[in-house]
């Protein structure tokens, strides 16, 4: 069996999805997602200039050897651009393999450990009352787990994940008005004075059962994150996400020694080396890697297996930038993984998105039920794709009140 061609498509409804379609000499094709949010043209170029010319002619069933060829053969290893580019190839090769086997992909991992995989959605509000309304709306849609982000009094401007006014913030991440990022201001003192009590008020309003998640988005220093994690313990969060940047994995030792708040980190990671210490020292409770940024299914499955040895559960990233292709790949991993935790899910299903990526995956009452179609269970309509083009966009950069450039 041979790969005969591969094409990259950039664009989508309100997004710059980077979709890879690999054709074979047996008429079976595979799909992959290389959408690196805010840098979409880079994995697209990496694929077209470097990877696809080396891919054509190979046997698509040898996905492991192809992964090693692109990882070790690059000489300069890892990085989000490369790992997203050959992550898409890897997803497409698994899609082809499962279609050849005439099985839904999860069967090739070891079958189902569960039918429905729990999802969490996003609720946000410019103030506590708007947040409460937003949480209520998510509960009405059937979600049993909700991430909550709230505007902070005294914070000079809207901070991460919070709409400017009372509007919806579903697309708050990327602003497509051009490549120059907007500016956000961050003040840790305002945040730390307000948020623990706000989270406790949410818990009191909605009761003990609702799974509450909160994303600090890398903005506290290690010591601040340790204090904050201890202060939010009474709110009994399902997880506290990205409390402090984890480039220095040691930094999480301080937090872990002061708090039992469950910690979730990993959406910015692109290889097992970014999280090996966090997992092996059990400094986190959930690993957030995404098949798109972390080298595809082959590499993410290695991370999931390592995490399973250390009581760490999965909580794959699922921001609006992920296309239904990578969300489908994660849906198959979610029903298989013995150490599945939860899946982030920002409603993909606009009519335009469904037309571009026809799929039989189902969401009901806050649970994702994976398709039993052979392969990933998602398709790609090339004719629909002609409607879309790349549009320059960026998420904000952040500065402290004194102008210091800070973590977005
Ligand atoms: C966020 C992401 O969903 C999340 O947990 O951290 O949406 C993140 O802000 C974006 O992926 C950044 O591009
Ligand atoms: Mg996050």
Short mmCIF file of C-alpha atoms and ligand atoms in Angstrom, two decimals:
data_model
loop_
_atom_site.label_atom_id
_atom_site.label_comp_id
_atom_site.label_asym_id
_atom_site.label_seq_id
_atom_site.Cartn_x
_atom_site.Cartn_y
_atom_site.Cartn_z
CA UNK A 1 0.00 0.00 0.00
CA UNK A 2 1.38 3.46 -0.79
CA UNK A 3 0.67 7.12 -0.04
CA UNK A 4 0.03 8.78 -3.38
CA UNK A 5 -0.66 12.38 -2.37
CA UNK A 6 -1.38 14.71 0.53
CA UNK A 7 -3.00 18.12 0.59
CA UNK A 8 -3.24 20.87 3.21
CA UNK A 9 -6.28 23.13 3.57
CA UNK A 10 -6.17 26.26 5.75
CA UNK A 11 -9.43 27.92 6.78
CA UNK A 12 -12.83 27.33 8.27
CA UNK A 13 -15.88 29.10 9.71
CA UNK A 14 -14.40 31.71 12.06
CA UNK A 15 -11.23 29.62 12.45
CA UNK A 16 -8.00 28.89 10.60
CA UNK A 17 -8.29 25.09 10.76
CA UNK A 18 -5.27 23.39 9.16
CA UNK A 19 -6.61 20.17 7.65
CA UNK A 20 -4.43 17.46 6.13
CA UNK A 21 -5.84 14.86 3.72
CA UNK A 22 -3.60 11.90 2.81
CA UNK A 23 -4.56 9.82 -0.26
CA UNK A 24 -3.46 6.19 -0.86
CA UNK A 25 -3.30 3.86 -3.87
CA UNK A 26 -6.21 1.85 -2.43
CA UNK A 27 -8.60 4.82 -2.52
CA UNK A 28 -8.66 5.06 1.27
CA UNK A 29 -7.77 8.49 2.63
CA UNK A 30 -6.96 9.79 6.12
CA UNK A 31 -7.54 13.14 7.82
CA UNK A 32 -5.41 15.07 10.32
CA UNK A 33 -5.57 18.39 12.17
CA UNK A 34 -2.47 20.64 12.35
CA UNK A 35 -4.20 23.74 13.73
CA UNK A 36 -1.61 25.53 15.85
CA UNK A 37 -3.69 28.38 17.21
CA UNK A 38 -2.43 31.80 16.05
CA UNK A 39 0.46 30.28 14.06
CA UNK A 40 -1.58 28.20 11.60
CA UNK A 41 0.46 28.88 8.45
CA UNK A 42 3.63 27.42 10.06
CA UNK A 43 2.61 23.74 10.40
CA UNK A 44 0.91 24.12 7.00
CA UNK A 45 4.23 25.23 5.47
CA UNK A 46 6.19 22.55 7.36
CA UNK A 47 3.87 19.93 5.91
CA UNK A 48 3.96 21.25 2.34
CA UNK A 49 7.66 22.11 2.17
CA UNK A 50 9.27 19.33 4.19
CA UNK A 51 7.00 16.49 5.28
CA UNK A 52 4.67 15.71 2.37
CA UNK A 53 7.50 15.34 -0.20
CA UNK A 54 8.99 12.70 2.13
CA UNK A 55 5.63 11.10 2.84
CA UNK A 56 4.53 10.27 -0.72
CA UNK A 57 5.52 6.72 -1.64
CA UNK A 58 5.65 5.43 1.95
CA UNK A 59 3.38 2.63 3.22
CA UNK A 60 0.68 4.40 5.35
CA UNK A 61 0.41 1.35 7.63
CA UNK A 62 3.92 2.01 8.99
CA UNK A 63 2.77 4.91 11.15
CA UNK A 64 5.37 4.27 13.88
CA UNK A 65 8.30 4.28 11.46
CA UNK A 66 6.94 7.39 9.76
CA UNK A 67 6.60 9.11 13.14
CA UNK A 68 10.22 8.23 14.02
CA UNK A 69 11.39 9.30 10.55
CA UNK A 70 9.96 12.81 11.03
CA UNK A 71 10.87 13.11 14.73
CA UNK A 72 14.44 11.82 14.70
CA UNK A 73 15.08 12.82 11.09
CA UNK A 74 14.37 16.48 11.80
CA UNK A 75 17.58 16.61 13.90
CA UNK A 76 16.19 19.70 15.65
CA UNK A 77 13.50 17.91 17.64
CA UNK A 78 10.15 18.82 19.21
CA UNK A 79 8.51 22.27 19.20
CA UNK A 80 4.83 23.07 18.57
CA UNK A 81 5.18 23.68 14.82
CA UNK A 82 6.88 20.40 13.96
CA UNK A 83 4.83 18.32 16.41
CA UNK A 84 1.58 19.80 15.07
CA UNK A 85 2.67 19.14 11.49
CA UNK A 86 3.53 15.51 11.92
CA UNK A 87 0.82 15.13 14.54
CA UNK A 88 -1.62 15.69 11.67
CA UNK A 89 0.15 13.05 9.57
CA UNK A 90 -0.05 10.63 12.49
CA UNK A 91 -3.79 11.25 12.98
CA UNK A 92 -4.39 10.66 9.25
CA UNK A 93 -2.38 7.40 9.26
CA UNK A 94 -4.36 6.06 12.23
CA UNK A 95 -7.54 7.06 10.36
CA UNK A 96 -6.37 5.04 7.32
CA UNK A 97 -5.33 2.07 9.50
CA UNK A 98 -8.73 1.89 11.20
CA UNK A 99 -10.54 2.24 7.85
CA UNK A 100 -8.43 -0.63 6.50
CA UNK A 101 -9.44 -2.70 9.54
CA UNK A 102 -13.03 -1.54 9.01
CA UNK A 103 -13.17 -0.57 12.70
CA UNK A 104 -13.74 2.63 14.69
CA UNK A 105 -10.31 3.80 15.84
CA UNK A 106 -10.85 3.05 19.55
CA UNK A 107 -10.95 -0.69 18.72
CA UNK A 108 -7.28 -0.50 17.66
CA UNK A 109 -6.34 0.93 21.09
CA UNK A 110 -8.02 -1.85 23.03
CA UNK A 111 -11.73 -1.15 22.75
CA UNK A 112 -14.05 0.78 25.02
CA UNK A 113 -13.55 1.40 28.74
CA UNK A 114 -16.75 3.52 28.79
CA UNK A 115 -19.54 4.57 26.43
CA UNK A 116 -19.96 8.25 27.26
CA UNK A 117 -16.92 10.43 27.96
CA UNK A 118 -17.58 13.33 30.30
CA UNK A 119 -17.21 16.79 28.79
CA UNK A 120 -16.76 20.16 30.38
CA UNK A 121 -17.91 23.41 28.81
CA UNK A 122 -16.98 27.04 29.53
CA UNK A 123 -18.95 29.58 31.57
CA UNK A 124 -17.72 33.14 31.96
CA UNK A 125 -18.97 36.49 33.14
CA UNK A 126 -17.66 40.03 33.37
CA UNK A 127 -18.88 39.90 36.98
CA UNK A 128 -20.16 37.27 39.39
CA UNK A 129 -23.83 37.62 38.47
CA UNK A 130 -23.14 37.27 34.75
CA UNK A 131 -20.99 34.25 35.57
CA UNK A 132 -23.80 32.65 37.60
CA UNK A 133 -26.17 33.13 34.63
CA UNK A 134 -23.59 31.64 32.29
CA UNK A 135 -23.12 28.60 34.53
CA UNK A 136 -26.89 28.11 34.71
CA UNK A 137 -27.06 28.15 30.90
CA UNK A 138 -24.42 25.39 30.67
CA UNK A 139 -26.26 23.26 33.23
CA UNK A 140 -29.45 23.66 31.20
CA UNK A 141 -27.58 22.25 28.21
CA UNK A 142 -26.86 19.16 30.28
CA UNK A 143 -23.23 19.73 31.28
CA UNK A 144 -22.23 18.21 34.61
CA UNK A 145 -18.82 19.93 34.55
CA UNK A 146 -18.21 23.61 33.82
CA UNK A 147 -15.10 25.76 33.70
CA UNK A 148 -15.74 29.09 35.38
CA UNK A 149 -13.91 32.36 34.62
CA UNK A 150 -14.94 35.69 36.14
CA UNK A 151 -14.08 39.36 35.69
CA UNK A 152 -12.10 40.66 38.66
CA UNK A 153 -13.05 43.95 40.34
CA UNK A 154 -10.21 46.42 40.15
CA UNK A 155 -8.51 44.52 37.31
CA UNK A 156 -7.64 47.25 34.79
CA UNK A 157 -9.23 45.35 31.88
CA UNK A 158 -10.95 42.09 31.06
CA UNK A 159 -8.59 39.26 31.89
CA UNK A 160 -8.24 35.80 30.34
CA UNK A 161 -11.42 34.06 29.33
CA UNK A 162 -13.74 36.85 30.38
CA UNK A 163 -15.97 38.76 27.95
CA UNK A 164 -15.67 42.54 27.90
CA UNK A 165 -19.36 43.07 28.62
CA UNK A 166 -22.09 40.57 29.37
CA UNK A 167 -21.75 38.99 25.95
CA UNK A 168 -20.69 35.49 25.15
CA UNK A 169 -16.98 34.85 25.06
CA UNK A 170 -16.94 31.71 22.97
CA UNK A 171 -14.50 33.21 20.52
CA UNK A 172 -12.56 35.29 23.02
CA UNK A 173 -9.31 33.50 22.21
CA UNK A 174 -8.39 34.75 18.76
CA UNK A 175 -9.17 38.17 17.39
CA UNK A 176 -9.14 38.12 13.60
CA UNK A 177 -8.69 41.86 13.15
CA UNK A 178 -5.04 41.34 12.19
CA UNK A 179 -1.79 39.77 13.31
CA UNK A 180 -0.97 42.39 15.95
CA UNK A 181 -2.12 41.13 19.38
CA UNK A 182 -4.41 43.13 21.61
CA UNK A 183 -3.15 44.01 25.10
CA UNK A 184 -4.48 42.63 28.39
CA UNK A 185 -3.37 43.89 31.83
CA UNK A 186 -2.92 41.46 34.72
CA UNK A 187 -2.85 42.20 38.45
CA UNK A 188 -2.26 39.12 40.60
CA UNK A 189 -3.19 40.93 43.84
CA UNK A 190 -6.65 41.88 42.54
CA UNK A 191 -7.16 38.32 41.31
CA UNK A 192 -5.99 36.64 44.51
CA UNK A 193 -8.09 38.93 46.69
CA UNK A 194 -11.24 38.18 44.70
CA UNK A 195 -11.20 34.75 43.09
CA UNK A 196 -11.10 32.32 46.04
CA UNK A 197 -14.25 33.84 47.53
CA UNK A 198 -15.90 34.08 44.09
CA UNK A 199 -15.31 30.36 43.50
CA UNK A 200 -16.74 29.62 46.94
CA UNK A 201 -19.87 31.67 46.11
CA UNK A 202 -20.27 29.64 42.91
CA UNK A 203 -19.97 26.42 44.90
CA UNK A 204 -22.56 27.64 47.42
CA UNK A 205 -24.94 28.73 44.64
CA UNK A 206 -24.77 25.48 42.62
CA UNK A 207 -24.18 22.89 45.34
CA UNK A 208 -21.64 20.15 45.88
CA UNK A 209 -22.35 18.00 42.80
CA UNK A 210 -21.46 20.33 39.93
CA UNK A 211 -17.88 19.73 38.76
CA UNK A 212 -16.20 23.14 38.79
CA UNK A 213 -12.96 23.85 36.92
CA UNK A 214 -10.95 27.06 36.86
CA UNK A 215 -8.11 28.12 34.55
CA UNK A 216 -5.43 30.42 36.00
CA UNK A 217 -3.84 30.42 32.54
CA UNK A 218 -0.20 30.48 33.69
CA UNK A 219 -0.54 33.88 35.38
CA UNK A 220 0.55 33.31 38.98
CA UNK A 221 4.13 32.95 40.19
CA UNK A 222 4.91 29.62 41.91
CA UNK A 223 4.57 31.01 45.43
CA UNK A 224 1.34 32.82 44.55
CA UNK A 225 -0.01 29.65 42.96
CA UNK A 226 0.73 27.69 46.14
CA UNK A 227 -1.13 30.23 48.27
CA UNK A 228 -4.02 30.40 45.77
CA UNK A 229 -4.34 26.62 45.48
CA UNK A 230 -4.54 26.37 49.25
CA UNK A 231 -7.17 29.16 49.46
CA UNK A 232 -9.47 27.53 46.87
CA UNK A 233 -9.49 24.09 48.56
CA UNK A 234 -12.90 24.72 50.25
CA UNK A 235 -14.48 25.24 46.80
CA UNK A 236 -13.54 21.60 46.04
CA UNK A 237 -12.68 22.22 42.38
CA UNK A 238 -12.58 19.33 39.92
CA UNK A 239 -9.34 20.95 38.82
CA UNK A 240 -7.25 24.10 38.98
CA UNK A 241 -5.63 24.58 35.58
CA UNK A 242 -2.24 26.02 34.68
CA UNK A 243 -1.74 27.68 38.10
CA UNK A 244 1.81 28.66 37.19
CA UNK A 245 4.00 28.24 34.07
CA UNK A 246 5.39 24.69 34.00
CA UNK A 247 8.51 25.29 31.88
CA UNK A 248 10.22 24.71 35.24
CA UNK A 249 8.46 21.49 36.27
CA UNK A 250 10.11 21.78 39.75
CA UNK A 251 7.93 24.83 40.43
CA UNK A 252 4.93 22.56 40.99
CA UNK A 253 6.66 20.92 43.97
CA UNK A 254 6.00 24.08 46.03
CA UNK A 255 2.30 24.10 45.17
CA UNK A 256 1.95 20.38 45.78
CA UNK A 257 3.49 20.73 49.25
CA UNK A 258 0.89 23.35 50.25
CA UNK A 259 -2.36 22.21 48.70
CA UNK A 260 -4.45 19.21 47.76
CA UNK A 261 -6.31 21.15 45.05
CA UNK A 262 -6.36 18.92 41.91
CA UNK A 263 -3.94 20.33 39.30
CA UNK A 264 -4.30 20.15 35.49
CA UNK A 265 -1.44 21.19 33.22
CA UNK A 266 -0.31 20.42 29.70
CA UNK A 267 -2.22 22.14 26.89
CA UNK A 268 0.93 24.03 25.81
CA UNK A 269 3.13 20.93 25.88
CA UNK A 270 4.29 19.30 22.66
CA UNK A 271 6.15 16.24 23.93
CA UNK A 272 6.43 13.83 26.84
CA UNK A 273 9.65 15.60 27.86
CA UNK A 274 7.58 18.69 28.80
CA UNK A 275 5.66 16.70 31.42
CA UNK A 276 7.71 13.61 32.32
CA UNK A 277 8.76 15.02 35.73
CA UNK A 278 5.26 16.38 36.46
CA UNK A 279 3.84 12.91 35.85
CA UNK A 280 6.58 10.80 37.45
CA UNK A 281 6.68 12.95 40.61
CA UNK A 282 2.87 13.06 40.61
CA UNK A 283 2.90 16.87 40.72
CA UNK A 284 -0.31 16.98 38.65
CA UNK A 285 -3.63 15.13 38.65
CA UNK A 286 -4.62 15.68 34.99
CA UNK A 287 -2.50 15.90 31.84
CA UNK A 288 -3.92 18.33 29.27
CA UNK A 289 -1.91 17.56 26.12
CA UNK A 290 -3.70 17.69 22.75
CA UNK A 291 -3.18 15.27 19.85
CA UNK A 292 -2.68 18.29 17.58
CA UNK A 293 0.16 19.99 19.43
CA UNK A 294 1.80 16.89 20.95
CA UNK A 295 2.77 14.86 17.89
CA UNK A 296 -0.49 13.09 17.17
CA UNK A 297 -2.09 9.94 18.55
CA UNK A 298 1.11 7.88 18.65
CA UNK A 299 2.91 10.27 20.99
CA UNK A 300 -0.10 11.27 23.09
CA UNK A 301 -0.87 7.59 23.67
CA UNK A 302 2.66 7.18 25.13
CA UNK A 303 1.99 10.12 27.47
CA UNK A 304 -1.38 8.63 28.50
CA UNK A 305 0.27 5.28 29.27
CA UNK A 306 2.99 6.97 31.38
CA UNK A 307 0.31 9.03 33.18
CA UNK A 308 -1.64 5.84 33.97
CA UNK A 309 1.36 4.46 35.89
CA UNK A 310 1.29 7.56 38.14
CA UNK A 311 -2.44 8.02 38.91
CA UNK A 312 -2.62 10.95 36.47
CA UNK A 313 -5.82 11.17 34.42
CA UNK A 314 -6.39 12.68 30.99
CA UNK A 315 -8.06 16.05 30.47
CA UNK A 316 -7.30 16.74 26.82
CA UNK A 317 -7.35 20.33 25.58
CA UNK A 318 -10.38 21.18 23.46
CA UNK A 319 -10.26 24.90 22.79
CA UNK A 320 -12.20 26.44 19.89
CA UNK A 321 -9.09 26.21 17.70
CA UNK A 322 -9.28 22.41 17.61
CA UNK A 323 -11.05 21.08 14.54
CA UNK A 324 -13.57 18.21 14.67
CA UNK A 325 -10.74 16.00 13.36
CA UNK A 326 -8.50 16.28 16.42
CA UNK A 327 -11.57 16.30 18.66
CA UNK A 328 -12.59 13.01 17.01
CA UNK A 329 -9.12 11.55 17.58
CA UNK A 330 -9.37 12.56 21.23
CA UNK A 331 -12.91 11.12 21.42
CA UNK A 332 -11.51 7.69 20.48
CA UNK A 333 -8.69 8.02 23.05
CA UNK A 334 -11.26 9.16 25.65
CA UNK A 335 -13.45 6.06 25.34
CA UNK A 336 -10.38 3.77 25.46
CA UNK A 337 -8.08 5.31 28.12
CA UNK A 338 -8.30 3.46 31.46
CA UNK A 339 -7.18 6.74 33.08
CA UNK A 340 -9.64 9.02 31.29
CA UNK A 341 -10.54 12.13 33.29
CA UNK A 342 -12.56 14.63 31.30
CA UNK A 343 -12.60 16.32 27.87
CA UNK A 344 -12.77 20.07 27.27
CA UNK A 345 -15.50 20.75 24.74
CA UNK A 346 -16.37 24.15 23.31
CA UNK A 347 -19.35 23.56 21.09
CA UNK A 348 -17.97 22.98 17.61
CA UNK A 349 -21.30 22.29 16.00
CA UNK A 350 -22.15 25.35 13.93
CA UNK A 351 -24.00 24.36 10.72
CA UNK A 352 -20.97 25.60 8.72
CA UNK A 353 -18.60 23.48 10.80
CA UNK A 354 -20.84 20.41 10.48
CA UNK A 355 -20.97 20.93 6.70
CA UNK A 356 -17.17 21.15 6.50
CA UNK A 357 -16.57 18.17 8.84
CA UNK A 358 -19.51 15.72 8.63
CA UNK A 359 -19.40 13.44 11.65
CA UNK A 360 -21.49 10.95 13.60
CA UNK A 361 -19.99 11.67 17.01
CA UNK A 362 -22.77 12.57 19.44
CA UNK A 363 -23.02 14.83 22.52
CA UNK A 364 -25.84 14.15 24.95
CA UNK A 365 -26.30 15.42 28.49
CA UNK A 366 -22.68 16.50 28.80
CA UNK A 367 -21.26 13.20 27.51
CA UNK A 368 -19.53 12.52 24.16
CA UNK A 369 -20.50 9.24 22.43
CA UNK A 370 -17.92 8.28 19.83
CA UNK A 371 -18.96 7.28 16.29
CA UNK A 372 -18.77 3.59 15.31
CA UNK A 373 -17.89 4.47 11.71
CA UNK A 374 -14.56 2.97 10.55
CA UNK A 375 -11.62 5.29 11.24
CA UNK A 376 -11.85 8.64 13.06
CA UNK A 377 -15.57 8.90 12.24
CA UNK A 378 -15.26 12.36 10.74
CA UNK A 379 -15.06 13.47 7.11
CA UNK A 380 -13.94 16.63 5.29
CA UNK A 381 -15.85 18.31 2.45
CA UNK A 382 -13.29 19.75 0.01
CA UNK A 383 -15.98 21.68 -1.84
CA UNK A 384 -17.09 23.39 1.38
CA UNK A 385 -13.43 24.09 2.14
CA UNK A 386 -13.20 26.28 -0.99
CA UNK A 387 -15.35 28.83 0.85
CA UNK A 388 -12.62 29.60 3.39
CA UNK A 389 -9.21 31.26 3.39
CA UNK A 390 -6.57 31.93 6.04
CA UNK A 391 -7.32 35.10 8.00
CA UNK A 392 -4.57 36.69 10.15
CA UNK A 393 -5.47 36.69 13.84
CA UNK A 394 -3.90 36.61 17.27
CA UNK A 395 -4.77 36.18 20.88
CA UNK A 396 -3.73 38.97 23.27
CA UNK A 397 -0.41 39.59 24.98
CA UNK A 398 -0.42 40.45 28.67
CA UNK A 399 1.44 43.07 30.66
CA UNK A 400 1.54 43.82 34.38
CA UNK A 401 0.45 47.23 35.59
CA UNK A 402 4.07 48.47 35.42
CA UNK A 403 4.38 47.37 31.81
CA UNK A 404 6.28 44.14 32.39
CA UNK A 405 5.40 41.61 29.68
CA UNK A 406 3.61 38.71 31.36
CA UNK A 407 2.10 35.31 30.61
CA UNK A 408 -0.92 35.10 28.32
C1 LIG B 1 -7.45 27.71 27.27
C2 LIG B 1 -7.17 27.76 25.79
O1 LIG B 1 -9.18 26.20 26.79
C3 LIG B 1 -8.28 26.49 27.59
O2 LIG B 1 -8.00 25.84 28.61
O3 LIG B 1 -6.28 27.71 28.04
O4 LIG B 1 -8.35 28.08 25.15
C4 LIG B 1 -6.10 28.78 25.40
O5 LIG B 1 -6.45 30.06 25.90
C5 LIG B 1 -5.97 28.86 23.88
O6 LIG B 1 -5.80 27.57 23.37
C6 LIG B 1 -4.76 29.75 23.50
O7 LIG B 1 -4.56 29.73 22.13
MG1 LIG B 2 -6.29 26.35 29.63
#
